[in-house]
Amino acid sequence: MSDERSTEQTAGGVTVAHNEARERFEGRLGDELAGYAAYADANGVRDFNHTVTFPQFSGRGVAGAIVSAALDATVAAGLKIHPSCSYVDAYVRKHREWDDALV
């Protein structure tokens, strides 16, 4: 099994892949890594603890695309979401569709 698998491509051109070996969801614009959302899994809960958009990709919706895909994949995997990262916390407060999965 591959350590990386595509989970979503957004209309904005950000391709999001789940890199399980590195415990993060990575967003690419073309062939370039534009950012990621890191997590740690424990007891059926995925704790999103850090989100990064590299400066040259700032303002293009990269973080939002990554986090949206990551949250969808987490729920699809049957896991609960703990947003300890301030970006993910703000994102789920603004986008309420994941309320039932929050712990």
JSON list of C-alpha atoms in Angstrom, two decimals:
[
{"chain": "A", "resi": 1, "resn": "MET", "atom": "CA", "xyz": [0.00, 0.00, 0.00]},
{"chain": "A", "resi": 2, "resn": "SER", "atom": "CA", "xyz": [1.25, 3.49, -0.83]},
{"chain": "A", "resi": 3, "resn": "ASP", "atom": "CA", "xyz": [2.04, 6.00, 1.89]},
{"chain": "A", "resi": 4, "resn": "GLU", "atom": "CA", "xyz": [0.18, 8.66, -0.05]},
{"chain": "A", "resi": 5, "resn": "ARG", "atom": "CA", "xyz": [-3.21, 8.61, -1.72]},
{"chain": "A", "resi": 6, "resn": "SER", "atom": "CA", "xyz": [-5.24, 11.36, -3.34]},
{"chain": "A", "resi": 7, "resn": "THR", "atom": "CA", "xyz": [-8.31, 12.39, -1.39]},
{"chain": "A", "resi": 8, "resn": "GLU", "atom": "CA", "xyz": [-9.64, 15.41, -3.24]},
{"chain": "A", "resi": 9, "resn": "GLN", "atom": "CA", "xyz": [-8.96, 17.96, -5.93]},
{"chain": "A", "resi": 10, "resn": "THR", "atom": "CA", "xyz": [-10.58, 21.34, -5.43]},
{"chain": "A", "resi": 11, "resn": "ALA", "atom": "CA", "xyz": [-11.79, 23.76, -8.07]},
{"chain": "A", "resi": 12, "resn": "GLY", "atom": "CA", "xyz": [-8.99, 26.11, -7.03]},
{"chain": "A", "resi": 13, "resn": "GLY", "atom": "CA", "xyz": [-6.43, 23.64, -8.30]},
{"chain": "A", "resi": 14, "resn": "VAL", "atom": "CA", "xyz": [-5.20, 22.38, -4.92]},
{"chain": "A", "resi": 15, "resn": "THR", "atom": "CA", "xyz": [-4.69, 18.61, -4.93]},
{"chain": "A", "resi": 16, "resn": "VAL", "atom": "CA", "xyz": [-4.91, 17.15, -1.44]},
{"chain": "A", "resi": 17, "resn": "ALA", "atom": "CA", "xyz": [-3.33, 13.80, -0.55]},
{"chain": "A", "resi": 18, "resn": "HIS", "atom": "CA", "xyz": [-3.24, 11.91, 2.73]},
{"chain": "A", "resi": 19, "resn": "ASN", "atom": "CA", "xyz": [0.36, 11.10, 3.61]},
{"chain": "A", "resi": 20, "resn": "GLU", "atom": "CA", "xyz": [-0.24, 8.52, 6.32]},
{"chain": "A", "resi": 21, "resn": "ALA", "atom": "CA", "xyz": [3.47, 7.87, 6.92]},
{"chain": "A", "resi": 22, "resn": "ARG", "atom": "CA", "xyz": [3.97, 11.53, 7.89]},
{"chain": "A", "resi": 23, "resn": "GLU", "atom": "CA", "xyz": [0.58, 11.85, 9.61]},
{"chain": "A", "resi": 24, "resn": "ARG", "atom": "CA", "xyz": [-0.55, 14.78, 7.55]},
{"chain": "A", "resi": 25, "resn": "PHE", "atom": "CA", "xyz": [-2.69, 15.87, 4.62]},
{"chain": "A", "resi": 26, "resn": "GLU", "atom": "CA", "xyz": [-0.64, 17.63, 1.97]},
{"chain": "A", "resi": 27, "resn": "GLY", "atom": "CA", "xyz": [-1.81, 20.20, -0.53]},
{"chain": "A", "resi": 28, "resn": "ARG", "atom": "CA", "xyz": [-0.09, 20.68, -3.85]},
{"chain": "A", "resi": 29, "resn": "LEU", "atom": "CA", "xyz": [-0.41, 23.29, -6.55]},
{"chain": "A", "resi": 30, "resn": "GLY", "atom": "CA", "xyz": [0.89, 21.54, -9.62]},
{"chain": "A", "resi": 31, "resn": "ASP", "atom": "CA", "xyz": [3.92, 19.53, -8.52]},
{"chain": "A", "resi": 32, "resn": "GLU", "atom": "CA", "xyz": [4.80, 21.83, -5.63]},
{"chain": "A", "resi": 33, "resn": "LEU", "atom": "CA", "xyz": [3.97, 21.15, -1.99]},
{"chain": "A", "resi": 34, "resn": "ALA", "atom": "CA", "xyz": [2.01, 24.23, -0.93]},
{"chain": "A", "resi": 35, "resn": "GLY", "atom": "CA", "xyz": [1.12, 23.28, 2.65]},
{"chain": "A", "resi": 36, "resn": "TYR", "atom": "CA", "xyz": [-0.14, 20.61, 5.00]},
{"chain": "A", "resi": 37, "resn": "ALA", "atom": "CA", "xyz": [-2.33, 19.83, 8.01]},
{"chain": "A", "resi": 38, "resn": "ALA", "atom": "CA", "xyz": [-0.61, 17.58, 10.56]},
{"chain": "A", "resi": 39, "resn": "TYR", "atom": "CA", "xyz": [-2.43, 15.31, 12.99]},
{"chain": "A", "resi": 40, "resn": "ALA", "atom": "CA", "xyz": [-2.05, 12.60, 15.60]},
{"chain": "A", "resi": 41, "resn": "ASP", "atom": "CA", "xyz": [-4.53, 9.72, 15.98]},
{"chain": "A", "resi": 42, "resn": "ALA", "atom": "CA", "xyz": [-5.43, 8.19, 19.35]},
{"chain": "A", "resi": 43, "resn": "ASN", "atom": "CA", "xyz": [-8.46, 6.29, 20.60]},
{"chain": "A", "resi": 44, "resn": "GLY", "atom": "CA", "xyz": [-10.64, 7.00, 17.57]},
{"chain": "A", "resi": 45, "resn": "VAL", "atom": "CA", "xyz": [-9.85, 10.74, 17.58]},
{"chain": "A", "resi": 46, "resn": "ARG", "atom": "CA", "xyz": [-7.75, 12.60, 15.04]},
{"chain": "A", "resi": 47, "resn": "ASP", "atom": "CA", "xyz": [-6.18, 15.66, 16.65]},
{"chain": "A", "resi": 48, "resn": "PHE", "atom": "CA", "xyz": [-5.29, 18.26, 14.04]},
{"chain": "A", "resi": 49, "resn": "ASN", "atom": "CA", "xyz": [-2.37, 20.02, 15.70]},
{"chain": "A", "resi": 50, "resn": "HIS", "atom": "CA", "xyz": [-0.63, 22.11, 13.04]},
{"chain": "A", "resi": 51, "resn": "THR", "atom": "CA", "xyz": [-1.49, 23.67, 9.68]},
{"chain": "A", "resi": 52, "resn": "VAL", "atom": "CA", "xyz": [1.05, 25.26, 7.37]},
{"chain": "A", "resi": 53, "resn": "THR", "atom": "CA", "xyz": [0.79, 27.15, 4.09]},
{"chain": "A", "resi": 54, "resn": "PHE", "atom": "CA", "xyz": [4.16, 28.00, 2.65]},
{"chain": "A", "resi": 55, "resn": "PRO", "atom": "CA", "xyz": [4.54, 31.79, 2.19]},
{"chain": "A", "resi": 56, "resn": "GLN", "atom": "CA", "xyz": [4.73, 31.74, -1.61]},
{"chain": "A", "resi": 57, "resn": "PHE", "atom": "CA", "xyz": [1.26, 30.12, -1.72]},
{"chain": "A", "resi": 58, "resn": "SER", "atom": "CA", "xyz": [-0.42, 32.36, 0.85]},
{"chain": "A", "resi": 59, "resn": "GLY", "atom": "CA", "xyz": [-3.80, 33.84, -0.06]},
{"chain": "A", "resi": 60, "resn": "ARG", "atom": "CA", "xyz": [-4.76, 31.12, -2.57]},
{"chain": "A", "resi": 61, "resn": "GLY", "atom": "CA", "xyz": [-7.09, 29.09, -0.35]},
{"chain": "A", "resi": 62, "resn": "VAL", "atom": "CA", "xyz": [-4.54, 26.33, 0.18]},
{"chain": "A", "resi": 63, "resn": "ALA", "atom": "CA", "xyz": [-5.11, 25.85, 3.92]},
{"chain": "A", "resi": 64, "resn": "GLY", "atom": "CA", "xyz": [-8.89, 25.81, 3.53]},
{"chain": "A", "resi": 65, "resn": "ALA", "atom": "CA", "xyz": [-8.72, 23.23, 0.75]},
{"chain": "A", "resi": 66, "resn": "ILE", "atom": "CA", "xyz": [-6.40, 21.01, 2.78]},
{"chain": "A", "resi": 67, "resn": "VAL", "atom": "CA", "xyz": [-8.42, 21.24, 5.98]},
{"chain": "A", "resi": 68, "resn": "SER", "atom": "CA", "xyz": [-11.75, 20.65, 4.23]},
{"chain": "A", "resi": 69, "resn": "ALA", "atom": "CA", "xyz": [-10.43, 17.51, 2.51]},
{"chain": "A", "resi": 70, "resn": "ALA", "atom": "CA", "xyz": [-8.74, 16.33, 5.71]},
{"chain": "A", "resi": 71, "resn": "LEU", "atom": "CA", "xyz": [-11.92, 16.72, 7.76]},
{"chain": "A", "resi": 72, "resn": "ASP", "atom": "CA", "xyz": [-13.99, 14.91, 5.14]},
{"chain": "A", "resi": 73, "resn": "ALA", "atom": "CA", "xyz": [-11.47, 12.04, 5.05]},
{"chain": "A", "resi": 74, "resn": "THR", "atom": "CA", "xyz": [-11.40, 11.87, 8.84]},
{"chain": "A", "resi": 75, "resn": "VAL", "atom": "CA", "xyz": [-15.17, 11.57, 9.11]},
{"chain": "A", "resi": 76, "resn": "ALA", "atom": "CA", "xyz": [-15.23, 9.01, 6.26]},
{"chain": "A", "resi": 77, "resn": "ALA", "atom": "CA", "xyz": [-12.69, 6.95, 8.23]},
{"chain": "A", "resi": 78, "resn": "GLY", "atom": "CA", "xyz": [-15.06, 6.93, 11.21]},
{"chain": "A", "resi": 79, "resn": "LEU", "atom": "CA", "xyz": [-12.83, 9.10, 13.40]},
{"chain": "A", "resi": 80, "resn": "LYS", "atom": "CA", "xyz": [-13.77, 12.04, 15.60]},
{"chain": "A", "resi": 81, "resn": "ILE", "atom": "CA", "xyz": [-12.08, 15.44, 15.19]},
{"chain": "A", "resi": 82, "resn": "HIS", "atom": "CA", "xyz": [-10.16, 17.41, 17.80]},
{"chain": "A", "resi": 83, "resn": "PRO", "atom": "CA", "xyz": [-9.02, 20.78, 16.42]},
{"chain": "A", "resi": 84, "resn": "SER", "atom": "CA", "xyz": [-6.09, 21.77, 18.65]},
{"chain": "A", "resi": 85, "resn": "CYS", "atom": "CA", "xyz": [-4.58, 23.78, 15.77]},
{"chain": "A", "resi": 86, "resn": "SER", "atom": "CA", "xyz": [-5.91, 27.35, 15.87]},
{"chain": "A", "resi": 87, "resn": "TYR", "atom": "CA", "xyz": [-6.53, 27.39, 12.11]},
{"chain": "A", "resi": 88, "resn": "VAL", "atom": "CA", "xyz": [-8.53, 24.14, 12.16]},
{"chain": "A", "resi": 89, "resn": "ASP", "atom": "CA", "xyz": [-10.45, 25.33, 15.23]},
{"chain": "A", "resi": 90, "resn": "ALA", "atom": "CA", "xyz": [-11.41, 28.59, 13.49]},
{"chain": "A", "resi": 91, "resn": "TYR", "atom": "CA", "xyz": [-12.28, 26.68, 10.31]},
{"chain": "A", "resi": 92, "resn": "VAL", "atom": "CA", "xyz": [-14.72, 24.29, 12.00]},
{"chain": "A", "resi": 93, "resn": "ARG", "atom": "CA", "xyz": [-16.33, 27.17, 13.91]},
{"chain": "A", "resi": 94, "resn": "LYS", "atom": "CA", "xyz": [-17.00, 28.90, 10.59]},
{"chain": "A", "resi": 95, "resn": "HIS", "atom": "CA", "xyz": [-17.97, 25.75, 8.64]},
{"chain": "A", "resi": 96, "resn": "ARG", "atom": "CA", "xyz": [-20.42, 23.89, 10.88]},
{"chain": "A", "resi": 97, "resn": "GLU", "atom": "CA", "xyz": [-20.86, 20.75, 8.74]},
{"chain": "A", "resi": 98, "resn": "TRP", "atom": "CA", "xyz": [-18.40, 18.82, 10.95]},
{"chain": "A", "resi": 99, "resn": "ASP", "atom": "CA", "xyz": [-20.06, 19.69, 14.30]},
{"chain": "A", "resi": 100, "resn": "ASP", "atom": "CA", "xyz": [-21.25, 16.12, 14.87]},
{"chain": "A", "resi": 101, "resn": "ALA", "atom": "CA", "xyz": [-17.69, 14.81, 14.56]},
{"chain": "A", "resi": 102, "resn": "LEU", "atom": "CA", "xyz": [-16.08, 17.25, 17.00]},
{"chain": "A", "resi": 103, "resn": "VAL", "atom": "CA", "xyz": [-14.85, 16.20, 20.46]}
]
